[in-house]
Coordinates of C-alpha atoms in Angstrom, one line a residue:
M1 CA -0.6 17.6 6.6
N2 CA 2.4 19.7 7.5
L3 CA 3.6 17.0 9.9
F4 CA 3.5 14.4 7.1
Q5 CA 5.5 16.8 4.8
D6 CA 8.0 17.4 7.5
I7 CA 8.5 13.6 8.0
V8 CA 8.8 13.0 4.3
E9 CA 11.5 15.7 4.0
S10 CA 13.5 14.6 7.0
K11 CA 13.3 10.9 6.7
M12 CA 13.1 10.4 2.9
P13 CA 15.6 12.7 1.1
W14 CA 15.0 10.7 -2.1
F15 CA 11.5 12.1 -2.3
G16 CA 12.9 15.6 -3.0
N17 CA 15.2 14.4 -5.8
K18 CA 14.0 15.9 -9.1
D19 CA 15.0 12.8 -10.9
I20 CA 12.5 10.7 -8.9
R21 CA 8.8 11.2 -9.7
P22 CA 5.5 9.5 -9.0
Y23 CA 4.0 7.8 -12.0
V24 CA 0.4 7.0 -12.9
L25 CA 0.0 4.0 -15.2
V26 CA -3.7 4.2 -16.1
R27 CA -5.8 4.1 -19.2
P28 CA -7.3 7.6 -20.1
E29 CA -10.8 6.6 -19.0
N30 CA -9.6 5.9 -15.4
R31 CA -7.6 9.0 -14.9
T32 CA -8.4 11.5 -12.1
R33 CA -9.9 14.5 -14.0
D34 CA -9.2 17.4 -11.6
I35 CA -6.1 17.0 -9.4
K36 CA -6.9 20.3 -7.7
K37 CA -10.0 18.8 -6.0
L38 CA -8.0 16.1 -4.3
A39 CA -7.2 16.1 -0.6
P40 CA -4.6 18.8 0.3
V41 CA -1.5 16.6 0.8
P42 CA 1.3 19.0 -0.1
S43 CA 3.9 16.2 -0.5
F44 CA 1.8 14.9 -3.5
A45 CA -0.2 18.0 -4.7
E46 CA 3.1 19.9 -5.3
K47 CA 4.9 17.0 -7.0
E48 CA 5.2 16.6 -10.8
F49 CA 4.3 13.1 -11.9
L50 CA 4.4 11.0 -15.0
E51 CA 1.3 9.8 -16.9
I52 CA 1.7 6.6 -18.9
N53 CA -1.0 5.0 -21.0
P54 CA -0.8 1.2 -20.6
L55 CA -2.9 0.6 -23.7
K56 CA 0.0 1.9 -25.9
M57 CA 2.8 -0.3 -27.2
S58 CA 5.3 2.3 -26.0
S59 CA 4.5 1.4 -22.4
S60 CA 5.6 -2.2 -22.7
S61 CA 9.3 -1.7 -21.6
F62 CA 8.2 0.2 -18.5
V63 CA 5.6 -2.5 -17.6
N64 CA 8.2 -5.2 -18.2
V65 CA 10.4 -3.7 -15.5
I66 CA 7.4 -3.5 -13.1
M67 CA 6.6 -7.2 -13.8
D68 CA 10.2 -8.2 -13.2
I69 CA 10.4 -6.4 -9.8
E70 CA 7.0 -7.8 -8.8
G71 CA 7.5 -11.3 -10.0
R72 CA 10.8 -11.9 -8.2
A73 CA 9.5 -10.2 -5.0
F74 CA 6.5 -12.6 -4.8
E75 CA 8.3 -15.7 -6.2
K76 CA 9.0 -17.2 -2.7
S77 CA 5.3 -17.0 -1.7
S78 CA 4.2 -18.5 -5.1
M79 CA 2.1 -15.4 -5.8
P80 CA 3.8 -13.6 -8.7
M81 CA 1.3 -11.8 -10.9
P82 CA 0.8 -13.2 -14.4
G83 CA 0.7 -10.7 -17.2
W84 CA -2.9 -11.4 -18.0
V85 CA -3.9 -10.7 -14.4
F86 CA -2.0 -7.4 -14.6
F87 CA -3.9 -6.3 -17.7
D88 CA -7.3 -7.8 -17.1
C89 CA -7.6 -7.1 -13.4
A90 CA -5.4 -4.0 -12.9
V91 CA -5.0 -2.0 -16.1
M92 CA -8.6 -2.2 -17.4
P93 CA -10.6 -1.5 -14.2
G94 CA -8.0 0.1 -11.9
V95 CA -5.3 2.6 -11.1
I96 CA -1.6 1.7 -11.0
T97 CA 0.9 4.1 -9.3
G98 CA 4.4 4.1 -8.0
F99 CA 7.7 6.0 -8.3
A100 CA 10.1 6.1 -11.1
H101 CA 13.8 7.2 -11.4
R102 CA 15.4 8.9 -14.3
K103 CA 17.7 6.3 -15.9
S104 CA 20.6 8.7 -16.5
S105 CA 21.1 9.3 -12.7
L106 CA 20.0 5.9 -11.4
P107 CA 22.5 4.5 -8.9
Q108 CA 24.5 1.5 -10.2
A109 CA 23.4 -0.6 -7.3
V110 CA 19.8 -0.2 -8.5
L111 CA 20.7 -0.8 -12.2
D112 CA 22.4 -4.0 -11.1
V113 CA 19.3 -5.6 -9.8
I114 CA 17.0 -4.8 -12.7
Q115 CA 16.8 -7.8 -15.0
A116 CA 14.4 -6.5 -17.7
P117 CA 15.6 -4.6 -20.7
I118 CA 15.7 -0.8 -20.2
D119 CA 17.6 0.5 -23.3
D120 CA 14.6 2.5 -24.6
L121 CA 13.5 3.9 -21.2
E122 CA 14.1 7.4 -19.8
W123 CA 12.3 6.6 -16.6
I124 CA 12.7 3.3 -14.6
P125 CA 9.9 2.2 -12.3
L126 CA 11.0 1.6 -8.7
S127 CA 7.7 0.5 -7.2
L128 CA 4.1 -0.6 -7.9
Y129 CA 0.8 -0.1 -6.3
I130 CA -2.5 -1.3 -7.7
A131 CA -6.0 -0.3 -6.6
I132 CA -9.2 -1.6 -8.1
P133 CA -12.7 -0.1 -7.6
T134 CA -15.7 -2.2 -6.6
R135 CA -19.5 -1.8 -6.7
A136 CA -19.5 -1.4 -2.9
E137 CA -18.1 2.1 -3.2
E138 CA -14.8 0.9 -1.9
W139 CA -11.5 -0.1 -3.6
V140 CA -9.4 -3.3 -3.4
A141 CA -5.6 -3.1 -2.9
H142 CA -4.4 -5.7 -5.3
N143 CA -0.6 -5.4 -5.1
L144 CA 2.2 -3.4 -3.5
T145 CA 5.9 -4.0 -4.1
S146 CA 9.1 -2.1 -4.7
I147 CA 12.7 -2.4 -5.8
N148 CA 13.7 -2.4 -2.1
S149 CA 13.0 -6.1 -1.9
H150 CA 16.0 -6.7 -4.2
L151 CA 18.4 -4.1 -2.7
K152 CA 20.9 -4.2 0.2
K153 CA 19.9 -2.2 3.2
E154 CA 22.3 0.7 2.4
N155 CA 20.8 1.1 -1.1
K156 CA 17.1 1.0 -0.2
F157 CA 14.8 4.0 -0.6
Y158 CA 13.4 4.3 2.9
G159 CA 9.6 4.5 2.9
L160 CA 9.2 3.8 -0.8
G161 CA 6.5 1.2 -0.3
F162 CA 4.5 3.3 2.1
M163 CA 4.7 6.4 -0.2
S164 CA 3.7 4.4 -3.3
K165 CA 0.5 3.3 -1.6
A166 CA -0.1 6.7 -0.1
F167 CA 0.2 8.4 -3.5
G168 CA -2.1 5.9 -5.1
L169 CA -4.8 6.5 -2.3
W170 CA -4.4 10.2 -2.8
Y171 CA -4.5 10.1 -6.6
A172 CA -7.6 7.9 -6.8
D173 CA -9.3 9.8 -4.0
I174 CA -9.9 6.5 -2.1
K175 CA -11.9 6.8 1.1
R176 CA -12.4 3.1 1.9
L177 CA -10.1 0.3 0.9
C178 CA -10.1 -3.4 1.3
G179 CA -6.9 -5.5 1.1
M180 CA -5.4 -8.9 1.9
T181 CA -2.2 -9.9 3.5
Q182 CA -1.0 -12.8 5.6
W183 CA -0.8 -13.1 9.3
G184 CA 2.8 -12.9 10.4
S185 CA 3.8 -10.7 7.4
P186 CA 5.7 -7.5 8.0
A187 CA 3.3 -5.9 5.5
L188 CA 0.7 -5.8 8.3
K189 CA 2.7 -3.0 10.0
L190 CA 2.5 -0.9 6.9
H191 CA -1.0 -1.5 5.7
S192 CA -2.6 -0.8 9.1
H193 CA -1.4 2.8 9.0
F194 CA -3.5 4.3 6.2
G195 CA -6.7 4.5 8.3
D196 CA -8.9 2.8 10.9
F197 CA -8.0 -0.9 10.4
E198 CA -11.0 -3.2 10.4
M199 CA -10.9 -7.0 10.0
V200 CA -13.2 -8.4 7.2
T201 CA -11.9 -11.9 7.5
A202 CA -9.5 -13.4 10.1
Y203 CA -9.3 -16.8 8.3
T204 CA -9.7 -17.0 4.5
P205 CA -9.9 -20.6 3.1
N206 CA -10.9 -19.4 -0.4
H207 CA -7.5 -17.7 -0.7
S208 CA -4.4 -19.6 -1.9
H209 CA -3.1 -18.9 1.6
A210 CA -5.8 -19.5 4.2
N211 CA -3.9 -17.6 6.9
T212 CA -4.9 -14.4 5.1
V213 CA -6.4 -11.5 6.9
T214 CA -8.8 -9.3 4.8
Y215 CA -8.9 -5.8 6.1
R216 CA -10.8 -2.6 5.4
S217 CA -9.0 0.7 5.8
H218 CA -11.2 3.7 6.5
V219 CA -8.6 6.1 5.0
R220 CA -7.5 9.0 7.1
H221 CA -4.5 11.1 5.8
E222 CA -3.8 12.5 9.2
L223 CA -2.8 9.1 10.5
W224 CA 0.0 8.6 7.9
P225 CA 2.8 10.2 9.8
L226 CA 2.2 7.7 12.7
F227 CA 3.8 4.9 10.6
F228 CA 7.1 6.8 10.8
S229 CA 6.8 8.2 14.3
K230 CA 5.5 4.9 15.7
Q231 CA 3.2 6.9 18.0
L232 CA -0.4 6.2 19.1
E233 CA -3.2 8.1 17.5
A234 CA -4.2 10.9 19.8
D235 CA -7.9 10.0 20.1
F236 CA -7.6 6.2 19.6
E237 CA -8.6 5.4 23.1
H238 CA -11.7 7.6 22.8
R239 CA -12.8 6.1 19.4
F240 CA -12.1 2.4 20.2
K241 CA -12.5 0.3 23.3
P242 CA -10.5 -2.9 23.8
T243 CA -12.4 -6.2 24.1
K244 CA -11.2 -9.0 26.3
D245 CA -10.3 -11.0 23.2
H246 CA -7.1 -11.4 21.2
I247 CA -6.1 -13.1 18.0
N248 CA -3.0 -15.3 17.8
P249 CA -1.4 -14.9 14.3
L250 CA 0.3 -18.3 14.6
D251 CA -2.7 -20.3 15.6
V252 CA -5.1 -21.4 12.9
S253 CA -7.7 -22.5 15.3
D254 CA -7.7 -19.0 16.8
M255 CA -8.1 -17.5 13.3
K256 CA -11.1 -19.7 12.7
R257 CA -12.6 -18.8 16.1
I258 CA -12.4 -15.1 15.4
Q259 CA -13.7 -15.7 11.8
G260 CA -16.7 -17.4 13.3
L261 CA -17.4 -14.4 15.4
I262 CA -17.1 -12.1 12.4
E263 CA -19.5 -14.3 10.4
K264 CA -22.0 -13.9 13.3
G265 CA -21.9 -10.2 12.8
E266 CA -19.1 -9.1 15.2
S267 CA -16.9 -6.3 14.0
F268 CA -13.3 -6.0 15.2
F269 CA -10.5 -3.4 14.6
L270 CA -6.8 -3.8 15.2
S271 CA -4.5 -1.1 16.6
S272 CA -1.9 0.1 14.0
Y273 CA 0.2 1.3 17.0
E274 CA 0.2 -2.2 18.4
L275 CA 1.0 -3.8 15.1
R276 CA 3.8 -1.4 14.4
N277 CA 5.5 -1.8 17.7
S278 CA 5.0 -5.5 18.4
S279 CA 6.7 -8.6 17.1
L280 CA 5.0 -10.6 14.3
D281 CA 4.2 -13.5 16.6
T282 CA 2.4 -11.4 19.2
A283 CA -1.3 -12.0 20.0
Y284 CA -3.0 -8.8 19.0
S285 CA -5.8 -7.1 21.0
L286 CA -9.2 -6.8 19.3
Y287 CA -11.0 -3.5 19.5
K288 CA -14.6 -2.3 19.0
E289 CA -15.5 1.1 17.5
V290 CA -17.1 3.4 20.0
V291 CA -20.4 4.8 18.6
L292 CA -20.3 8.6 19.4

C-alpha cells in the first residue's frame, strides 16, 4: 500500500489539499459501521471525509450539482441518469462516493463549468461513484463520472475518476464487483485496474448499447498503482495463461462469437496491462485463469 500512497502523493497533488475531501452520500442504514476494520489503504484510512444524508432536504443542492455533472457527461451517449433512478436505484440500496472541494477556494475554472445553483453550499462535489449490492454477494458499479469531463486539460484533477472509484470500493469493503462499459470506450482502461478483470458478457443485447461488455472485478488493492505506472502485474503470467483467441472491439460478429462461448460455460479474463497500453481498436487477447 505504500507504493499506492507514494503514487498518489507524487502524481495527484490535489489529493493532499485540505480543501478537497472524499464524501460519502449514503443513508444512515447503509453506512460502514467501523472504518477501522477496512483494508489498510493509508491514502483513504488517514483522510477525513464528509458524510451526507441523501434523505434530508438539506442535501438537495449537493445532489443537484452531482446530477448536473453526470447528466452533461453522459448526454452524448444518451445515458444521463434520471433523478428517480438516482434515488430508487442508488440512494436507497447503495453507496455513493466521490470527492468535494470547499467552495471558498474552488478555482474559477471549475466554478465556470458548474451550472447548478451552489449559493447555499460549503462543499462542491467534483465526482460521483455509485455501487449497489446484490444477492450474489457482489456489487454492481452503476456510475462513475467527474468534473474533469467538463474541464480543459490544464484544469483537470489528474486521477480523480480512478480515486473516486477506489475510495468507494474501499469504503464499502467491496471484494467482488460487476460493471458495464462499452467496447471502444477509454473507461475500459480505468475499470480493468481494480482487480482481476473477468468478462461476464462480451455482447449485451438487453442493454441500450449492445456493444456493452459486462465485467467482474475480483478486487485487489495491490494492483491499483499499476494504472498509473502502466506496468504488468508481477505474477500475471503465473496466474493466467493466454488462449489462442482474441476479441475485436470493433466487430459485432466477434463479440457475439465470444459471447456464445461464454454462454457455453467458457470463462475469459482480459489483461489490464494490455488494455492500458493498447489503442482502443486493438484486438485483445483472451486469458484463462490458472488453477493453482
